[in-house]
């Protein structure tokens, strides 16, 4: 019972954390809120929004007056200049004082969509809509009359990051169901096994030492597994995804879990040490 309880304890932490991240919007938003001030995340947002805007920039009308042979060079020159201008405007918004509230609102909407998708029977993709950033840039430019012709071409929902593709929804929904069940059953099962094992053990001091050491070892194993999964997940990302931003995002989401894991490891080690040092 003690061995099973020691193994179930870190699994209980993981299941409880996963359920909170998947079902509790406030918890999720609180976890990602600090990323609004992260330099790598800000750069990734600027690049994504700028790419989304530039996808709707058309220079064909401007190039009609340019000789055909010179059009490629002129197109590159104007595209580079427009991209620098748009990127500068987006960067001012992303680094401004109003961006954290906008960031939280975008993620709150995305998480509610994710929660609705996983609890329903549909298979619609879940996206992070960065269009509010474009709208703020438009508002900013409306005061000086610059760049409006460029940004008017961007559709209302034209700048999005796909968080969950439609074909992946059934698989994630199955994980969602398992996590929900595990978060309800694993914590009481772990507590029952640990408590019952200690009560039934004939040599309780030795049982307490082994239990503390076992819980600490299981928590350390989970911490190592988290580090391994993090590294492999980042390595598997597409080339266009910013690794520093994705790493910061993963660390922010898993920070409560890692904190809980190390608390269990520390508590288990301390329990084993005190039991070993105490009187028979």
mmCIF file of N, CA and C in Angstrom, residues 181-234:
data_model
loop_
_atom_site.group_PDB
_atom_site.id
_atom_site.type_symbol
_atom_site.label_atom_id
_atom_site.label_comp_id
_atom_site.label_asym_id
_atom_site.label_seq_id
_atom_site.Cartn_x
_atom_site.Cartn_y
_atom_site.Cartn_z
ATOM 1 N N UNK A 181 -11.022 12.322 -14.766
ATOM 2 C CA UNK A 181 -11.259 11.160 -13.907
ATOM 3 C C UNK A 181 -10.110 10.951 -12.927
ATOM 4 N N UNK A 182 -8.884 11.086 -13.443
ATOM 5 C CA UNK A 182 -7.716 10.892 -12.587
ATOM 6 C C UNK A 182 -7.632 11.910 -11.467
ATOM 7 N N UNK A 183 -7.991 13.166 -11.770
ATOM 8 C CA UNK A 183 -7.933 14.204 -10.739
ATOM 9 C C UNK A 183 -8.931 13.945 -9.623
ATOM 10 N N UNK A 184 -10.006 13.228 -9.901
ATOM 11 C CA UNK A 184 -10.987 12.916 -8.868
ATOM 12 C C UNK A 184 -10.601 11.676 -8.067
ATOM 13 N N UNK A 185 -9.987 10.681 -8.717
ATOM 14 C CA UNK A 185 -9.743 9.401 -8.067
ATOM 15 C C UNK A 185 -8.347 9.266 -7.471
ATOM 16 N N UNK A 186 -7.332 9.829 -8.131
ATOM 17 C CA UNK A 186 -5.962 9.582 -7.685
ATOM 18 C C UNK A 186 -5.623 10.193 -6.325
ATOM 19 N N UNK A 187 -5.975 11.465 -6.046
ATOM 20 C CA UNK A 187 -5.613 12.021 -4.728
ATOM 21 C C UNK A 187 -6.183 11.238 -3.541
ATOM 22 N N UNK A 188 -7.502 10.914 -3.523
ATOM 23 C CA UNK A 188 -7.988 10.120 -2.380
ATOM 24 C C UNK A 188 -7.391 8.716 -2.343
ATOM 25 N N UNK A 189 -7.111 8.144 -3.512
ATOM 26 C CA UNK A 189 -6.505 6.809 -3.519
ATOM 27 C C UNK A 189 -5.101 6.848 -2.924
ATOM 28 N N UNK A 190 -4.322 7.899 -3.287
ATOM 29 C CA UNK A 190 -2.972 8.033 -2.733
ATOM 30 C C UNK A 190 -3.019 8.242 -1.230
ATOM 31 N N UNK A 191 -3.931 9.110 -0.780
ATOM 32 C CA UNK A 191 -4.046 9.362 0.660
ATOM 33 C C UNK A 191 -4.473 8.097 1.411
ATOM 34 N N UNK A 192 -5.392 7.339 0.826
ATOM 35 C CA UNK A 192 -5.858 6.108 1.469
ATOM 36 C C UNK A 192 -4.742 5.082 1.571
ATOM 37 N N UNK A 193 -3.974 4.937 0.493
ATOM 38 C CA UNK A 193 -2.881 3.960 0.507
ATOM 39 C C UNK A 193 -1.797 4.351 1.507
ATOM 40 N N UNK A 194 -1.410 5.618 1.511
ATOM 41 C CA UNK A 194 -0.359 6.064 2.427
ATOM 42 C C UNK A 194 -0.824 5.969 3.883
ATOM 43 N N UNK A 195 -2.018 6.502 4.158
ATOM 44 C CA UNK A 195 -2.517 6.448 5.529
ATOM 45 C C UNK A 195 -2.760 5.029 5.998
ATOM 46 N N UNK A 196 -3.408 4.225 5.163
ATOM 47 C CA UNK A 196 -3.678 2.841 5.541
ATOM 48 C C UNK A 196 -2.415 2.031 5.700
ATOM 49 N N UNK A 197 -1.436 2.247 4.818
ATOM 50 C CA UNK A 197 -0.180 1.517 4.929
ATOM 51 C C UNK A 197 0.566 1.827 6.216
ATOM 52 N N UNK A 198 0.584 3.106 6.605
ATOM 53 C CA UNK A 198 1.265 3.480 7.848
ATOM 54 C C UNK A 198 0.537 2.918 9.078
ATOM 55 N N UNK A 199 -0.786 2.901 9.030
ATOM 56 C CA UNK A 199 -1.537 2.374 10.165
ATOM 57 C C UNK A 199 -1.386 0.859 10.297
ATOM 58 N N UNK A 200 -1.277 0.161 9.187
ATOM 59 C CA UNK A 200 -1.202 -1.296 9.216
ATOM 60 C C UNK A 200 0.219 -1.824 9.376
ATOM 61 N N UNK A 201 1.219 -0.958 9.155
ATOM 62 C CA UNK A 201 2.607 -1.420 9.240
ATOM 63 C C UNK A 201 2.955 -1.795 10.679
ATOM 64 N N UNK A 202 3.645 -2.907 10.867
ATOM 65 C CA UNK A 202 4.037 -3.344 12.198
ATOM 66 C C UNK A 202 5.263 -2.558 12.684
ATOM 67 N N UNK A 203 6.165 -2.210 11.752
ATOM 68 C CA UNK A 203 7.352 -1.426 12.103
ATOM 69 C C UNK A 203 7.176 -0.039 11.481
ATOM 70 N N UNK A 204 6.457 0.804 12.182
ATOM 71 C CA UNK A 204 6.013 2.079 11.592
ATOM 72 C C UNK A 204 7.164 3.045 11.352
ATOM 73 N N UNK A 205 8.188 2.985 12.216
ATOM 74 C CA UNK A 205 9.310 3.908 12.000
ATOM 75 C C UNK A 205 10.001 3.600 10.673
ATOM 76 N N UNK A 206 10.271 2.354 10.436
ATOM 77 C CA UNK A 206 10.882 1.975 9.166
ATOM 78 C C UNK A 206 9.937 2.247 7.998
ATOM 79 N N UNK A 207 8.645 2.015 8.210
ATOM 80 C CA UNK A 207 7.670 2.293 7.153
ATOM 81 C C UNK A 207 7.624 3.779 6.831
ATOM 82 N N UNK A 208 7.740 4.622 7.868
ATOM 83 C CA UNK A 208 7.726 6.065 7.628
ATOM 84 C C UNK A 208 8.963 6.516 6.877
ATOM 85 N N UNK A 209 10.107 5.930 7.220
ATOM 86 C CA UNK A 209 11.342 6.261 6.503
ATOM 87 C C UNK A 209 11.225 5.862 5.035
ATOM 88 N N UNK A 210 10.761 4.666 4.792
ATOM 89 C CA UNK A 210 10.634 4.189 3.409
ATOM 90 C C UNK A 210 9.594 4.984 2.632
ATOM 91 N N UNK A 211 8.509 5.354 3.303
ATOM 92 C CA UNK A 211 7.469 6.129 2.631
ATOM 93 C C UNK A 211 7.976 7.501 2.234
ATOM 94 N N UNK A 212 8.656 8.189 3.151
ATOM 95 C CA UNK A 212 9.209 9.505 2.828
ATOM 96 C C UNK A 212 10.210 9.437 1.693
ATOM 97 N N UNK A 213 11.103 8.458 1.763
ATOM 98 C CA UNK A 213 12.097 8.300 0.706
ATOM 99 C C UNK A 213 11.437 7.934 -0.622
ATOM 100 N N UNK A 214 10.419 7.073 -0.558
ATOM 101 C CA UNK A 214 9.733 6.680 -1.793
ATOM 102 C C UNK A 214 8.991 7.834 -2.434
ATOM 103 N N UNK A 215 8.309 8.653 -1.627
ATOM 104 C CA UNK A 215 7.598 9.818 -2.174
ATOM 105 C C UNK A 215 8.581 10.817 -2.783
ATOM 106 N N UNK A 216 9.717 11.036 -2.112
ATOM 107 C CA UNK A 216 10.722 11.957 -2.644
ATOM 108 C C UNK A 216 11.291 11.437 -3.960
ATOM 109 N N UNK A 217 11.564 10.126 -4.025
ATOM 110 C CA UNK A 217 12.105 9.553 -5.254
ATOM 111 C C UNK A 217 11.095 9.623 -6.396
ATOM 112 N N UNK A 218 9.828 9.349 -6.102
ATOM 113 C CA UNK A 218 8.800 9.416 -7.147
ATOM 114 C C UNK A 218 8.620 10.836 -7.652
ATOM 115 N N UNK A 219 8.675 11.825 -6.736
ATOM 116 C CA UNK A 219 8.553 13.223 -7.154
ATOM 117 C C UNK A 219 9.753 13.644 -8.001
ATOM 118 N N UNK A 220 10.949 13.218 -7.604
ATOM 119 C CA UNK A 220 12.135 13.555 -8.394
ATOM 120 C C UNK A 220 12.063 12.918 -9.783
ATOM 121 N N UNK A 221 11.524 11.717 -9.847
ATOM 122 C CA UNK A 221 11.364 11.052 -11.143
ATOM 123 C C UNK A 221 10.393 11.828 -12.033
ATOM 124 N N UNK A 222 9.310 12.328 -11.453
ATOM 125 C CA UNK A 222 8.359 13.131 -12.219
ATOM 126 C C UNK A 222 9.005 14.430 -12.693
ATOM 127 N N UNK A 223 9.819 15.049 -11.857
ATOM 128 C CA UNK A 223 10.520 16.270 -12.266
ATOM 129 C C UNK A 223 11.444 16.003 -13.447
ATOM 130 N N UNK A 224 12.163 14.888 -13.396
ATOM 131 C CA UNK A 224 13.041 14.535 -14.521
ATOM 132 C C UNK A 224 12.230 14.256 -15.780
ATOM 133 N N UNK A 225 11.076 13.612 -15.621
ATOM 134 C CA UNK A 225 10.214 13.333 -16.777
ATOM 135 C C UNK A 225 9.684 14.630 -17.384
ATOM 136 N N UNK A 226 9.321 15.597 -16.542
ATOM 137 C CA UNK A 226 8.852 16.892 -17.047
ATOM 138 C C UNK A 226 9.934 17.590 -17.862
ATOM 139 N N UNK A 227 11.174 17.556 -17.363
ATOM 140 C CA UNK A 227 12.277 18.176 -18.098
ATOM 141 C C UNK A 227 12.499 17.483 -19.434
ATOM 142 N N UNK A 228 12.391 16.159 -19.455
ATOM 143 C CA UNK A 228 12.574 15.413 -20.697
ATOM 144 C C UNK A 228 11.478 15.730 -21.702
ATOM 145 N N UNK A 229 10.223 15.754 -21.234
ATOM 146 C CA UNK A 229 9.100 16.054 -22.127
ATOM 147 C C UNK A 229 9.211 17.477 -22.659
ATOM 148 N N UNK A 230 9.621 18.401 -21.813
ATOM 149 C CA UNK A 230 9.786 19.796 -22.254
ATOM 150 C C UNK A 230 10.791 19.885 -23.387
ATOM 151 N N UNK A 231 11.945 19.260 -23.213
ATOM 152 C CA UNK A 231 12.975 19.326 -24.243
ATOM 153 C C UNK A 231 12.542 18.703 -25.553
ATOM 154 N N UNK A 232 11.903 17.549 -25.476
ATOM 155 C CA UNK A 232 11.481 16.875 -26.712
ATOM 156 C C UNK A 232 10.337 17.617 -27.399
ATOM 157 N N UNK A 233 9.456 18.202 -26.595
ATOM 158 C CA UNK A 233 8.355 18.961 -27.188
ATOM 159 C C UNK A 233 8.871 20.186 -27.928
ATOM 160 N N UNK A 234 9.815 20.898 -27.340
ATOM 161 C CA UNK A 234 10.379 22.073 -28.002
ATOM 162 C C UNK A 234 11.141 21.671 -29.261
#
